[in-house]
């Protein structure tokens, strides 16, 4: 039984009626790391790992949710957090709360869901949960919300009900993703442009380091401060600079090492990384995956040496790939200090690579890495039949 059938069957078993079905994917970010809060560009794409939702209005006012993966059932009379409710229910309630804030009227909703996005691995299972549920509620009650509204509702749900002040990329990719296309998102205007991704004999493979160093959140805040320091400095000389997005190579060249060595280093990375996103989309238009891969390596090097958000495990995995001709590019993906590397490699080489790197990584760190092979897929959508 596939994910869809399993979800549909469980819904019928629990609620005795036919549900409507929806699907929301996780995402990868091909390049453009730590550029989002600098008003820059990112390049995410929706993947073929997703959460499937079976949903229907019910006769009453109850919100009844069942998570197949956690085998937990919970019901609410109001859109209100309950102390002992499972954490996953926050994402769904968070979405309903945002809809209420917009004065959208709805009554009871039943929802059963399950997914195959690894949780907490940096593939944004939480964004899929919010986006998919928001899409479903919008469809059930015919609210006619625009896609961008679903993105904002989903993002705010995460801020206010899960307590994670995330950017907009994850929800954006889950909603706007398209098969065989990447989404170049402009984090200043919150608009996007699609670029074609023709992988032919290549494929993206994620390698999960299975580590998450505790430095991550304090370093994140520190990087944001360092970026702000650089922006303040450059604004004194160039009044149009309101974010690192506006700083150019020339400006950097005229102010080497300013306002201090560290802030300069961070700014240099962000300016370069933003530029790499633009170059990467150009490479896609020119069907030049070799160059795309080089940009991935350059991104990793910048994250490691200039932005200093990598770690030994990530660096090890990236470095190992450099010796292998079948691999075009590799870099850490996400905020850093753990999580996954993203690798662009020949599909026929994947199995060999997995066995080689498992041994080497285990020898070095005593941990078995996990692997996720991903294909680029559509964003959130209705499923007619399983
Ligand atoms: P990420 O978004 O990187 O996968 P998060 O920590 O942001 O990691 O989100 C993971 C959380 O989202 C889980 O702890 C769970 O509460 C919720 N979640 C995601 N997918 C599912 C699922 N299939 N079933 C139930 N809850 C889920
Ligand atoms: Mg998340």
mmCIF file of C-alpha atoms and ligand atoms in Angstrom:
data_model
loop_
_atom_site.group_PDB
_atom_site.id
_atom_site.type_symbol
_atom_site.label_atom_id
_atom_site.label_comp_id
_atom_site.label_asym_id
_atom_site.label_seq_id
_atom_site.Cartn_x
_atom_site.Cartn_y
_atom_site.Cartn_z
ATOM 1 C CA UNK A 1 0.000 0.000 0.000
ATOM 2 C CA UNK A 2 1.424 3.382 -0.892
ATOM 3 C CA UNK A 3 1.386 6.522 1.228
ATOM 4 C CA UNK A 4 -1.751 7.820 -0.427
ATOM 5 C CA UNK A 5 -3.794 4.617 -0.123
ATOM 6 C CA UNK A 6 -2.731 4.145 3.450
ATOM 7 C CA UNK A 7 -3.793 7.686 4.347
ATOM 8 C CA UNK A 8 -7.099 7.431 2.504
ATOM 9 C CA UNK A 9 -7.930 4.057 4.082
ATOM 10 C CA UNK A 10 -7.171 5.269 7.563
ATOM 11 C CA UNK A 11 -9.402 8.279 7.045
ATOM 12 C CA UNK A 12 -12.311 6.087 5.932
ATOM 13 C CA UNK A 13 -11.718 3.727 8.854
ATOM 14 C CA UNK A 14 -11.779 6.608 11.365
ATOM 15 C CA UNK A 15 -14.451 8.858 9.936
ATOM 16 C CA UNK A 16 -16.512 6.638 7.636
ATOM 17 C CA UNK A 17 -16.649 9.005 4.665
ATOM 18 C CA UNK A 18 -14.574 9.574 1.535
ATOM 19 C CA UNK A 19 -11.882 12.224 1.994
ATOM 20 C CA UNK A 20 -10.360 14.678 -0.388
ATOM 21 C CA UNK A 21 -6.663 14.096 -0.898
ATOM 22 C CA UNK A 22 -3.768 16.540 -1.027
ATOM 23 C CA UNK A 23 -0.023 16.277 -1.160
ATOM 24 C CA UNK A 24 2.697 18.716 -0.071
ATOM 25 C CA UNK A 25 6.416 18.143 -0.705
ATOM 26 C CA UNK A 26 9.584 18.829 1.218
ATOM 27 C CA UNK A 27 12.338 20.812 -0.443
ATOM 28 C CA UNK A 28 16.038 21.069 -1.092
ATOM 29 C CA UNK A 29 17.950 24.302 -1.540
ATOM 30 C CA UNK A 30 20.367 23.946 -4.439
ATOM 31 C CA UNK A 31 22.425 27.020 -3.629
ATOM 32 C CA UNK A 32 22.088 30.320 -1.764
ATOM 33 C CA UNK A 33 22.715 29.672 1.928
ATOM 34 C CA UNK A 34 22.361 32.395 4.583
ATOM 35 C CA UNK A 35 21.303 34.796 1.848
ATOM 36 C CA UNK A 36 17.611 34.854 2.808
ATOM 37 C CA UNK A 37 17.887 37.208 5.791
ATOM 38 C CA UNK A 38 20.196 39.418 3.753
ATOM 39 C CA UNK A 39 17.389 40.152 1.273
ATOM 40 C CA UNK A 40 19.144 37.970 -1.274
ATOM 41 C CA UNK A 41 18.352 35.016 -3.544
ATOM 42 C CA UNK A 42 17.847 31.349 -2.796
ATOM 43 C CA UNK A 43 17.299 28.455 -5.187
ATOM 44 C CA UNK A 44 15.002 25.812 -3.693
ATOM 45 C CA UNK A 45 13.052 23.059 -5.416
ATOM 46 C CA UNK A 46 10.235 20.799 -4.236
ATOM 47 C CA UNK A 47 11.129 17.102 -3.990
ATOM 48 C CA UNK A 48 9.446 13.733 -4.371
ATOM 49 C CA UNK A 49 9.208 13.232 -0.634
ATOM 50 C CA UNK A 50 5.953 14.538 0.709
ATOM 51 C CA UNK A 51 3.138 14.463 3.222
ATOM 52 C CA UNK A 52 -0.227 13.162 2.005
ATOM 53 C CA UNK A 53 -3.402 14.531 3.590
ATOM 54 C CA UNK A 54 -6.869 12.980 3.625
ATOM 55 C CA UNK A 55 -9.319 15.673 4.701
ATOM 56 C CA UNK A 56 -13.008 16.419 4.918
ATOM 57 C CA UNK A 57 -15.369 18.854 6.596
ATOM 58 C CA UNK A 58 -17.326 17.251 9.407
ATOM 59 C CA UNK A 59 -20.861 17.883 10.609
ATOM 60 C CA UNK A 60 -19.823 19.578 13.834
ATOM 61 C CA UNK A 61 -17.266 22.100 15.005
ATOM 62 C CA UNK A 62 -14.516 19.720 16.011
ATOM 63 C CA UNK A 63 -11.017 19.650 14.594
ATOM 64 C CA UNK A 64 -10.029 15.987 14.560
ATOM 65 C CA UNK A 65 -6.507 15.059 13.525
ATOM 66 C CA UNK A 66 -4.733 11.744 13.192
ATOM 67 C CA UNK A 67 -1.011 11.352 12.507
ATOM 68 C CA UNK A 68 -0.304 7.949 10.977
ATOM 69 C CA UNK A 69 3.442 8.281 11.519
ATOM 70 C CA UNK A 70 3.072 8.988 15.232
ATOM 71 C CA UNK A 71 -0.140 6.929 15.571
ATOM 72 C CA UNK A 72 -1.654 9.747 17.578
ATOM 73 C CA UNK A 73 -5.165 11.113 17.541
ATOM 74 C CA UNK A 74 -6.177 14.471 18.921
ATOM 75 C CA UNK A 75 -9.308 16.583 18.770
ATOM 76 C CA UNK A 76 -9.924 20.231 19.520
ATOM 77 C CA UNK A 77 -13.116 22.156 20.097
ATOM 78 C CA UNK A 78 -11.437 25.458 19.455
ATOM 79 C CA UNK A 79 -8.364 26.729 17.717
ATOM 80 C CA UNK A 80 -6.396 26.780 20.890
ATOM 81 C CA UNK A 81 -3.252 25.007 22.052
ATOM 82 C CA UNK A 82 -3.783 22.300 24.631
ATOM 83 C CA UNK A 83 -0.992 21.566 27.095
ATOM 84 C CA UNK A 84 -0.759 17.844 26.444
ATOM 85 C CA UNK A 85 -1.533 17.841 22.715
ATOM 86 C CA UNK A 86 1.185 16.376 20.475
ATOM 87 C CA UNK A 87 3.630 18.882 19.053
ATOM 88 C CA UNK A 88 2.706 18.127 15.428
ATOM 89 C CA UNK A 89 -0.835 19.399 16.049
ATOM 90 C CA UNK A 90 0.602 22.888 16.549
ATOM 91 C CA UNK A 91 1.394 23.186 12.871
ATOM 92 C CA UNK A 92 -2.209 22.436 11.927
ATOM 93 C CA UNK A 93 -3.751 24.633 14.599
ATOM 94 C CA UNK A 94 -1.301 27.349 13.641
ATOM 95 C CA UNK A 95 -2.671 27.308 10.117
ATOM 96 C CA UNK A 96 -6.283 27.492 11.349
ATOM 97 C CA UNK A 97 -5.350 30.367 13.657
ATOM 98 C CA UNK A 98 -3.957 32.339 10.733
ATOM 99 C CA UNK A 99 -7.119 31.723 8.748
ATOM 100 C CA UNK A 100 -9.227 32.945 11.643
ATOM 101 C CA UNK A 101 -7.101 36.078 11.791
ATOM 102 C CA UNK A 102 -8.040 36.687 8.183
ATOM 103 C CA UNK A 103 -11.714 36.412 9.117
ATOM 104 C CA UNK A 104 -12.171 33.265 7.082
ATOM 105 C CA UNK A 105 -15.071 31.231 8.376
ATOM 106 C CA UNK A 106 -14.781 27.471 8.769
ATOM 107 C CA UNK A 107 -16.355 24.724 10.826
ATOM 108 C CA UNK A 108 -15.171 21.260 11.776
ATOM 109 C CA UNK A 109 -12.327 19.605 9.859
ATOM 110 C CA UNK A 110 -11.068 16.028 9.924
ATOM 111 C CA UNK A 111 -7.541 15.293 8.784
ATOM 112 C CA UNK A 112 -5.409 12.160 8.554
ATOM 113 C CA UNK A 113 -1.879 12.487 7.239
ATOM 114 C CA UNK A 114 1.375 10.644 6.764
ATOM 115 C CA UNK A 115 4.630 11.344 5.005
ATOM 116 C CA UNK A 116 8.004 10.133 3.841
ATOM 117 C CA UNK A 117 10.019 13.319 4.394
ATOM 118 C CA UNK A 118 12.648 12.548 7.028
ATOM 119 C CA UNK A 119 11.843 14.670 10.081
ATOM 120 C CA UNK A 120 14.331 17.263 11.226
ATOM 121 C CA UNK A 121 16.847 16.445 8.481
ATOM 122 C CA UNK A 122 16.581 19.856 6.842
ATOM 123 C CA UNK A 123 14.122 18.844 4.123
ATOM 124 C CA UNK A 124 11.381 20.961 5.684
ATOM 125 C CA UNK A 125 8.823 18.411 6.736
ATOM 126 C CA UNK A 126 7.295 21.112 8.947
ATOM 127 C CA UNK A 127 6.746 23.444 5.999
ATOM 128 C CA UNK A 128 5.119 20.588 4.070
ATOM 129 C CA UNK A 129 2.804 19.952 6.998
ATOM 130 C CA UNK A 130 1.710 23.586 7.153
ATOM 131 C CA UNK A 131 1.485 24.180 3.414
ATOM 132 C CA UNK A 132 -0.404 20.986 2.706
ATOM 133 C CA UNK A 133 -2.916 21.517 5.475
ATOM 134 C CA UNK A 134 -3.422 25.168 4.483
ATOM 135 C CA UNK A 135 -3.969 24.097 0.869
ATOM 136 C CA UNK A 136 -6.490 21.472 1.990
ATOM 137 C CA UNK A 137 -8.515 23.779 4.220
ATOM 138 C CA UNK A 138 -8.534 26.397 1.481
ATOM 139 C CA UNK A 139 -9.908 23.813 -0.954
ATOM 140 C CA UNK A 140 -12.506 22.328 1.435
ATOM 141 C CA UNK A 141 -14.027 25.701 2.286
ATOM 142 C CA UNK A 142 -13.384 27.290 -1.082
ATOM 143 C CA UNK A 143 -11.646 30.321 0.392
ATOM 144 C CA UNK A 144 -9.966 31.054 -2.933
ATOM 145 C CA UNK A 145 -6.757 32.127 -1.264
ATOM 146 C CA UNK A 146 -3.849 32.889 -3.580
ATOM 147 C CA UNK A 147 -0.779 30.669 -3.400
ATOM 148 C CA UNK A 148 1.273 33.453 -1.849
ATOM 149 C CA UNK A 149 -1.319 33.747 0.940
ATOM 150 C CA UNK A 150 -0.990 30.034 1.653
ATOM 151 C CA UNK A 151 2.769 30.539 1.915
ATOM 152 C CA UNK A 152 2.351 33.384 4.388
ATOM 153 C CA UNK A 153 -0.231 31.525 6.442
ATOM 154 C CA UNK A 154 2.074 28.511 6.628
ATOM 155 C CA UNK A 155 5.110 30.600 7.575
ATOM 156 C CA UNK A 156 3.206 32.452 10.289
ATOM 157 C CA UNK A 157 1.858 29.193 11.658
ATOM 158 C CA UNK A 158 5.449 28.101 12.169
ATOM 159 C CA UNK A 159 6.385 31.407 13.819
ATOM 160 C CA UNK A 160 3.454 31.624 16.159
ATOM 161 C CA UNK A 161 2.517 28.030 16.947
ATOM 162 C CA UNK A 162 5.828 26.173 16.621
ATOM 163 C CA UNK A 163 7.950 29.058 17.876
ATOM 164 C CA UNK A 164 10.386 28.943 14.952
ATOM 165 C CA UNK A 165 11.114 32.300 13.343
ATOM 166 C CA UNK A 166 11.853 30.831 9.931
ATOM 167 C CA UNK A 167 12.276 32.686 6.660
ATOM 168 C CA UNK A 168 9.814 32.205 3.834
ATOM 169 C CA UNK A 169 11.801 29.840 1.606
ATOM 170 C CA UNK A 170 10.591 26.477 2.891
ATOM 171 C CA UNK A 171 6.887 27.198 2.651
ATOM 172 C CA UNK A 172 7.439 29.024 -0.628
ATOM 173 C CA UNK A 173 9.137 26.031 -2.202
ATOM 174 C CA UNK A 174 6.522 23.615 -0.892
ATOM 175 C CA UNK A 175 3.767 25.697 -2.484
ATOM 176 C CA UNK A 176 5.395 27.010 -5.681
ATOM 177 C CA UNK A 177 7.682 24.090 -6.571
ATOM 178 C CA UNK A 178 7.406 22.653 -10.090
ATOM 179 C CA UNK A 179 8.527 19.402 -11.653
ATOM 180 C CA UNK A 180 11.937 19.708 -13.338
ATOM 181 C CA UNK A 181 12.205 23.358 -12.359
ATOM 182 C CA UNK A 182 13.979 25.228 -9.619
ATOM 183 C CA UNK A 183 12.528 28.289 -7.949
ATOM 184 C CA UNK A 184 14.734 31.336 -7.764
ATOM 185 C CA UNK A 185 13.191 33.205 -4.877
ATOM 186 C CA UNK A 186 13.992 36.847 -4.301
ATOM 187 C CA UNK A 187 13.826 37.203 -0.530
ATOM 188 C CA UNK A 188 13.437 40.960 -0.788
ATOM 189 C CA UNK A 189 10.336 41.095 -2.954
ATOM 190 C CA UNK A 190 9.091 37.572 -2.180
ATOM 191 C CA UNK A 191 8.669 36.884 -5.873
ATOM 192 C CA UNK A 192 10.118 34.077 -7.932
ATOM 193 C CA UNK A 193 11.291 32.954 -11.301
ATOM 194 C CA UNK A 194 11.495 29.362 -12.535
ATOM 195 C CA UNK A 195 14.578 27.907 -14.167
ATOM 196 C CA UNK A 196 14.698 24.535 -15.952
ATOM 197 C CA UNK A 197 16.583 21.693 -14.345
ATOM 198 C CA UNK A 198 17.538 18.984 -16.856
ATOM 199 C CA UNK A 199 19.544 16.471 -14.906
ATOM 200 C CA UNK A 200 19.780 13.761 -17.578
ATOM 201 C CA UNK A 201 22.217 11.168 -16.192
ATOM 202 C CA UNK A 202 22.702 13.000 -12.894
ATOM 203 C CA UNK A 203 20.689 13.070 -9.689
ATOM 204 C CA UNK A 204 20.703 14.797 -6.315
ATOM 205 C CA UNK A 205 21.668 12.666 -3.351
ATOM 206 C CA UNK A 206 21.551 13.963 0.203
ATOM 207 C CA UNK A 207 23.877 12.555 2.820
ATOM 208 C CA UNK A 208 22.766 13.066 6.395
ATOM 209 C CA UNK A 209 25.676 13.552 8.810
ATOM 210 C CA UNK A 210 23.279 12.595 11.630
ATOM 211 C CA UNK A 211 24.832 15.300 13.799
ATOM 212 C CA UNK A 212 23.454 18.615 14.999
ATOM 213 C CA UNK A 213 26.004 20.621 16.948
ATOM 214 C CA UNK A 214 24.564 22.810 19.650
ATOM 215 C CA UNK A 215 26.369 25.862 18.279
ATOM 216 C CA UNK A 216 23.788 26.230 15.516
ATOM 217 C CA UNK A 217 21.323 28.680 17.012
ATOM 218 C CA UNK A 218 23.780 30.937 18.832
ATOM 219 C CA UNK A 219 25.973 31.110 15.729
ATOM 220 C CA UNK A 220 22.934 31.926 13.609
ATOM 221 C CA UNK A 221 22.085 34.913 15.774
ATOM 222 C CA UNK A 222 25.702 35.997 15.787
ATOM 223 C CA UNK A 223 25.931 35.845 11.994
ATOM 224 C CA UNK A 224 22.845 37.995 11.702
ATOM 225 C CA UNK A 225 24.419 40.589 13.984
ATOM 226 C CA UNK A 226 27.659 40.520 12.016
ATOM 227 C CA UNK A 227 25.732 41.078 8.801
ATOM 228 C CA UNK A 228 23.881 44.006 10.402
ATOM 229 C CA UNK A 229 27.193 45.521 11.483
ATOM 230 C CA UNK A 230 28.461 45.334 7.921
ATOM 231 C CA UNK A 231 25.253 46.858 6.530
ATOM 232 C CA UNK A 232 25.448 49.765 8.961
ATOM 233 C CA UNK A 233 29.013 50.427 7.912
ATOM 234 C CA UNK A 234 28.336 50.345 4.185
ATOM 235 C CA UNK A 235 25.224 52.490 4.522
ATOM 236 C CA UNK A 236 27.391 55.346 5.771
ATOM 237 C CA UNK A 237 29.197 55.391 2.435
ATOM 238 C CA UNK A 238 26.357 54.219 0.193
ATOM 239 C CA UNK A 239 22.983 55.383 1.524
ATOM 240 C CA UNK A 240 21.078 52.985 -0.749
ATOM 241 C CA UNK A 241 22.426 49.962 1.070
ATOM 242 C CA UNK A 242 19.709 48.553 3.316
ATOM 243 C CA UNK A 243 20.902 44.913 3.274
ATOM 244 C CA UNK A 244 23.963 42.973 2.128
ATOM 245 C CA UNK A 245 21.983 42.319 -1.034
ATOM 246 C CA UNK A 246 22.889 45.878 -2.059
ATOM 247 C CA UNK A 247 26.623 45.599 -1.447
ATOM 248 C CA UNK A 248 28.745 45.020 -4.575
ATOM 249 C CA UNK A 249 32.197 43.567 -5.215
ATOM 250 C CA UNK A 250 33.454 47.049 -5.924
ATOM 251 C CA UNK A 251 32.229 48.382 -2.602
ATOM 252 C CA UNK A 252 33.953 45.497 -0.860
ATOM 253 C CA UNK A 253 37.183 46.158 -2.733
ATOM 254 C CA UNK A 254 37.156 49.764 -1.619
ATOM 255 C CA UNK A 255 36.662 48.848 2.038
ATOM 256 C CA UNK A 256 38.748 45.737 2.564
ATOM 257 C CA UNK A 257 38.739 44.573 6.180
ATOM 258 C CA UNK A 258 36.115 47.141 7.251
ATOM 259 C CA UNK A 259 34.377 47.750 9.624
ATOM 260 C CA UNK A 260 36.307 44.857 11.195
ATOM 261 C CA UNK A 261 37.914 41.716 9.831
ATOM 262 C CA UNK A 262 35.089 39.376 10.850
ATOM 263 C CA UNK A 263 32.129 41.439 9.612
ATOM 264 C CA UNK A 264 33.985 41.973 6.347
ATOM 265 C CA UNK A 265 34.517 38.249 5.953
ATOM 266 C CA UNK A 266 30.806 37.565 6.531
ATOM 267 C CA UNK A 267 29.776 40.276 4.087
ATOM 268 C CA UNK A 268 32.189 38.933 1.489
ATOM 269 C CA UNK A 269 30.604 35.505 1.768
ATOM 270 C CA UNK A 270 27.046 36.807 1.427
ATOM 271 C CA UNK A 271 27.871 38.986 -1.582
ATOM 272 C CA UNK A 272 29.643 36.057 -3.263
ATOM 273 C CA UNK A 273 26.913 33.573 -2.413
ATOM 274 C CA UNK A 274 24.212 35.801 -3.783
ATOM 275 C CA UNK A 275 26.212 36.182 -6.952
ATOM 276 C CA UNK A 276 26.573 32.402 -7.140
ATOM 277 C CA UNK A 277 22.797 31.962 -7.143
ATOM 278 C CA UNK A 278 22.536 34.219 -10.175
ATOM 279 C CA UNK A 279 25.414 32.399 -11.876
ATOM 280 C CA UNK A 280 23.823 29.054 -11.036
ATOM 281 C CA UNK A 281 20.547 29.948 -12.763
ATOM 282 C CA UNK A 282 22.569 31.081 -15.771
ATOM 283 C CA UNK A 283 24.349 27.734 -15.762
ATOM 284 C CA UNK A 284 20.978 25.974 -15.799
ATOM 285 C CA UNK A 285 19.839 28.013 -18.788
ATOM 286 C CA UNK A 286 23.041 27.039 -20.556
ATOM 287 C CA UNK A 287 22.644 23.423 -19.499
ATOM 288 C CA UNK A 288 26.066 23.570 -17.863
ATOM 289 C CA UNK A 289 25.808 21.243 -14.876
ATOM 290 C CA UNK A 290 29.566 20.992 -14.574
ATOM 291 C CA UNK A 291 29.751 24.678 -13.747
ATOM 292 C CA UNK A 292 26.692 24.384 -11.523
ATOM 293 C CA UNK A 293 28.595 21.766 -9.523
ATOM 294 C CA UNK A 294 31.633 24.020 -9.236
ATOM 295 C CA UNK A 295 29.415 26.716 -7.792
ATOM 296 C CA UNK A 296 28.170 24.224 -5.206
ATOM 297 C CA UNK A 297 31.760 23.503 -4.156
ATOM 298 C CA UNK A 298 32.524 27.226 -4.006
ATOM 299 C CA UNK A 299 29.435 27.745 -1.859
ATOM 300 C CA UNK A 300 30.637 25.120 0.581
ATOM 301 C CA UNK A 301 34.103 26.597 0.740
ATOM 302 C CA UNK A 302 32.660 30.016 1.543
ATOM 303 C CA UNK A 303 30.375 28.592 4.218
ATOM 304 C CA UNK A 304 33.317 26.779 5.763
ATOM 305 C CA UNK A 305 36.049 29.390 5.548
ATOM 306 C CA UNK A 306 34.384 32.786 5.401
ATOM 307 C CA UNK A 307 31.031 32.295 7.080
ATOM 308 C CA UNK A 308 32.288 29.556 9.412
ATOM 309 C CA UNK A 309 29.064 27.607 9.809
ATOM 310 C CA UNK A 310 30.260 24.178 8.671
ATOM 311 C CA UNK A 311 31.617 21.358 10.842
ATOM 312 C CA UNK A 312 34.069 18.460 10.530
ATOM 313 C CA UNK A 313 31.393 15.963 9.512
ATOM 314 C CA UNK A 314 30.065 18.137 6.665
ATOM 315 C CA UNK A 315 33.570 19.071 5.521
ATOM 316 C CA UNK A 316 34.617 15.440 5.498
ATOM 317 C CA UNK A 317 31.683 14.405 3.314
ATOM 318 C CA UNK A 318 32.244 17.235 0.851
ATOM 319 C CA UNK A 319 35.988 16.685 0.670
ATOM 320 C CA UNK A 320 35.593 12.972 -0.032
ATOM 321 C CA UNK A 321 33.478 13.724 -3.109
ATOM 322 C CA UNK A 322 36.145 15.944 -4.630
ATOM 323 C CA UNK A 323 38.250 12.949 -5.607
ATOM 324 C CA UNK A 324 35.398 11.377 -7.563
ATOM 325 C CA UNK A 325 34.866 12.241 -11.238
ATOM 326 C CA UNK A 326 31.233 11.049 -11.201
ATOM 327 C CA UNK A 327 30.371 13.797 -8.726
ATOM 328 C CA UNK A 328 29.921 17.304 -10.087
ATOM 329 C CA UNK A 329 29.243 19.219 -6.892
ATOM 330 C CA UNK A 330 28.697 18.921 -3.168
ATOM 331 C CA UNK A 331 27.952 21.325 -0.356
ATOM 332 C CA UNK A 332 26.378 21.559 3.053
ATOM 333 C CA UNK A 333 22.697 22.425 2.877
ATOM 334 C CA UNK A 334 20.824 24.465 5.493
ATOM 335 C CA UNK A 335 21.983 26.599 8.396
ATOM 336 C CA UNK A 336 25.067 24.498 9.156
ATOM 337 C CA UNK A 337 26.754 22.697 12.085
ATOM 338 C CA UNK A 338 25.223 19.427 10.928
ATOM 339 C CA UNK A 339 22.344 18.243 8.771
ATOM 340 C CA UNK A 340 22.862 17.070 5.210
ATOM 341 C CA UNK A 341 25.202 17.585 2.311
ATOM 342 C CA UNK A 342 23.637 17.945 -1.122
ATOM 343 C CA UNK A 343 25.463 16.110 -3.888
ATOM 344 C CA UNK A 344 25.053 16.243 -7.630
ATOM 345 C CA UNK A 345 26.265 12.953 -9.092
ATOM 346 C CA UNK A 346 25.813 10.369 -11.819
ATOM 347 C CA UNK A 347 22.771 8.293 -10.995
ATOM 348 C CA UNK A 348 24.585 5.102 -11.964
ATOM 349 C CA UNK A 349 27.208 5.868 -9.326
ATOM 350 C CA UNK A 350 24.862 6.327 -6.376
ATOM 351 C CA UNK A 351 25.020 2.783 -4.985
ATOM 352 C CA UNK A 352 28.825 2.613 -5.205
ATOM 353 C CA UNK A 353 29.127 5.964 -3.534
ATOM 354 C CA UNK A 354 26.779 5.009 -0.722
ATOM 355 C CA UNK A 355 28.789 1.937 0.204
ATOM 356 C CA UNK A 356 32.152 3.728 -0.080
ATOM 357 C CA UNK A 357 31.200 6.744 1.970
ATOM 358 C CA UNK A 358 29.356 4.731 4.626
ATOM 359 C CA UNK A 359 32.572 2.883 5.443
ATOM 360 C CA UNK A 360 34.748 5.996 5.392
ATOM 361 C CA UNK A 361 32.346 8.111 7.428
ATOM 362 C CA UNK A 362 31.876 5.355 9.970
ATOM 363 C CA UNK A 363 35.639 4.867 10.278
ATOM 364 C CA UNK A 364 36.123 8.553 10.917
ATOM 365 C CA UNK A 365 33.122 9.441 13.107
ATOM 366 C CA UNK A 366 31.584 6.160 14.265
ATOM 367 C CA UNK A 367 28.245 7.140 12.728
ATOM 368 C CA UNK A 368 26.320 5.554 9.853
ATOM 369 C CA UNK A 369 25.168 8.302 7.490
ATOM 370 C CA UNK A 370 21.695 8.240 5.945
ATOM 371 C CA UNK A 371 20.950 8.844 2.275
ATOM 372 C CA UNK A 372 17.999 10.410 0.497
ATOM 373 C CA UNK A 373 17.742 10.326 -3.269
ATOM 374 C CA UNK A 374 15.532 13.158 -4.489
ATOM 375 C CA UNK A 375 13.825 14.086 -7.722
ATOM 376 C CA UNK A 376 12.373 17.511 -8.358
ATOM 377 C CA UNK A 377 8.597 17.509 -8.180
ATOM 378 C CA UNK A 378 5.512 19.708 -8.154
ATOM 379 C CA UNK A 379 4.543 21.811 -5.173
ATOM 380 C CA UNK A 380 1.384 21.255 -3.149
ATOM 381 C CA UNK A 381 -1.526 19.835 -5.138
ATOM 382 C CA UNK A 382 -4.786 17.908 -5.003
ATOM 383 C CA UNK A 383 -4.654 14.200 -5.710
ATOM 384 C CA UNK A 384 -7.602 12.904 -7.703
ATOM 385 C CA UNK A 385 -7.053 9.221 -7.007
ATOM 386 C CA UNK A 386 -4.260 7.349 -5.292
HETATM 387 P P1 LIG B 1 12.254 19.805 9.327
HETATM 388 O O1 LIG B 1 11.230 20.825 8.929
HETATM 389 O O2 LIG B 1 13.644 20.203 8.953
HETATM 390 O O3 LIG B 1 11.945 18.419 8.847
HETATM 391 P P2 LIG B 1 11.328 20.528 11.945
HETATM 392 O O4 LIG B 1 11.869 20.277 13.279
HETATM 393 O O5 LIG B 1 11.141 21.942 11.513
HETATM 394 O O6 LIG B 1 12.263 19.742 10.915
HETATM 395 O O7 LIG B 1 9.915 19.831 11.803
HETATM 396 C C1 LIG B 1 9.719 18.509 12.218
HETATM 397 C C2 LIG B 1 8.423 18.403 12.988
HETATM 398 O O8 LIG B 1 7.309 18.568 12.098
HETATM 399 C C3 LIG B 1 8.230 17.045 13.639
HETATM 400 O O9 LIG B 1 8.834 17.012 14.899
HETATM 401 C C4 LIG B 1 6.718 16.963 13.705
HETATM 402 O O10 LIG B 1 6.218 17.670 14.821
HETATM 403 C C5 LIG B 1 6.265 17.678 12.458
HETATM 404 N N1 LIG B 1 6.079 16.716 11.340
HETATM 405 C C6 LIG B 1 6.731 16.719 10.156
HETATM 406 N N2 LIG B 1 6.345 15.686 9.377
HETATM 407 C C7 LIG B 1 5.427 15.007 10.070
HETATM 408 C C8 LIG B 1 4.653 13.821 9.842
HETATM 409 N N3 LIG B 1 4.779 13.117 8.713
HETATM 410 N N4 LIG B 1 3.793 13.437 10.802
HETATM 411 C C9 LIG B 1 3.665 14.119 11.937
HETATM 412 N N5 LIG B 1 4.366 15.218 12.244
HETATM 413 C C10 LIG B 1 5.242 15.674 11.332
HETATM 414 MG MG1 LIG B 2 11.160 22.817 9.644
#
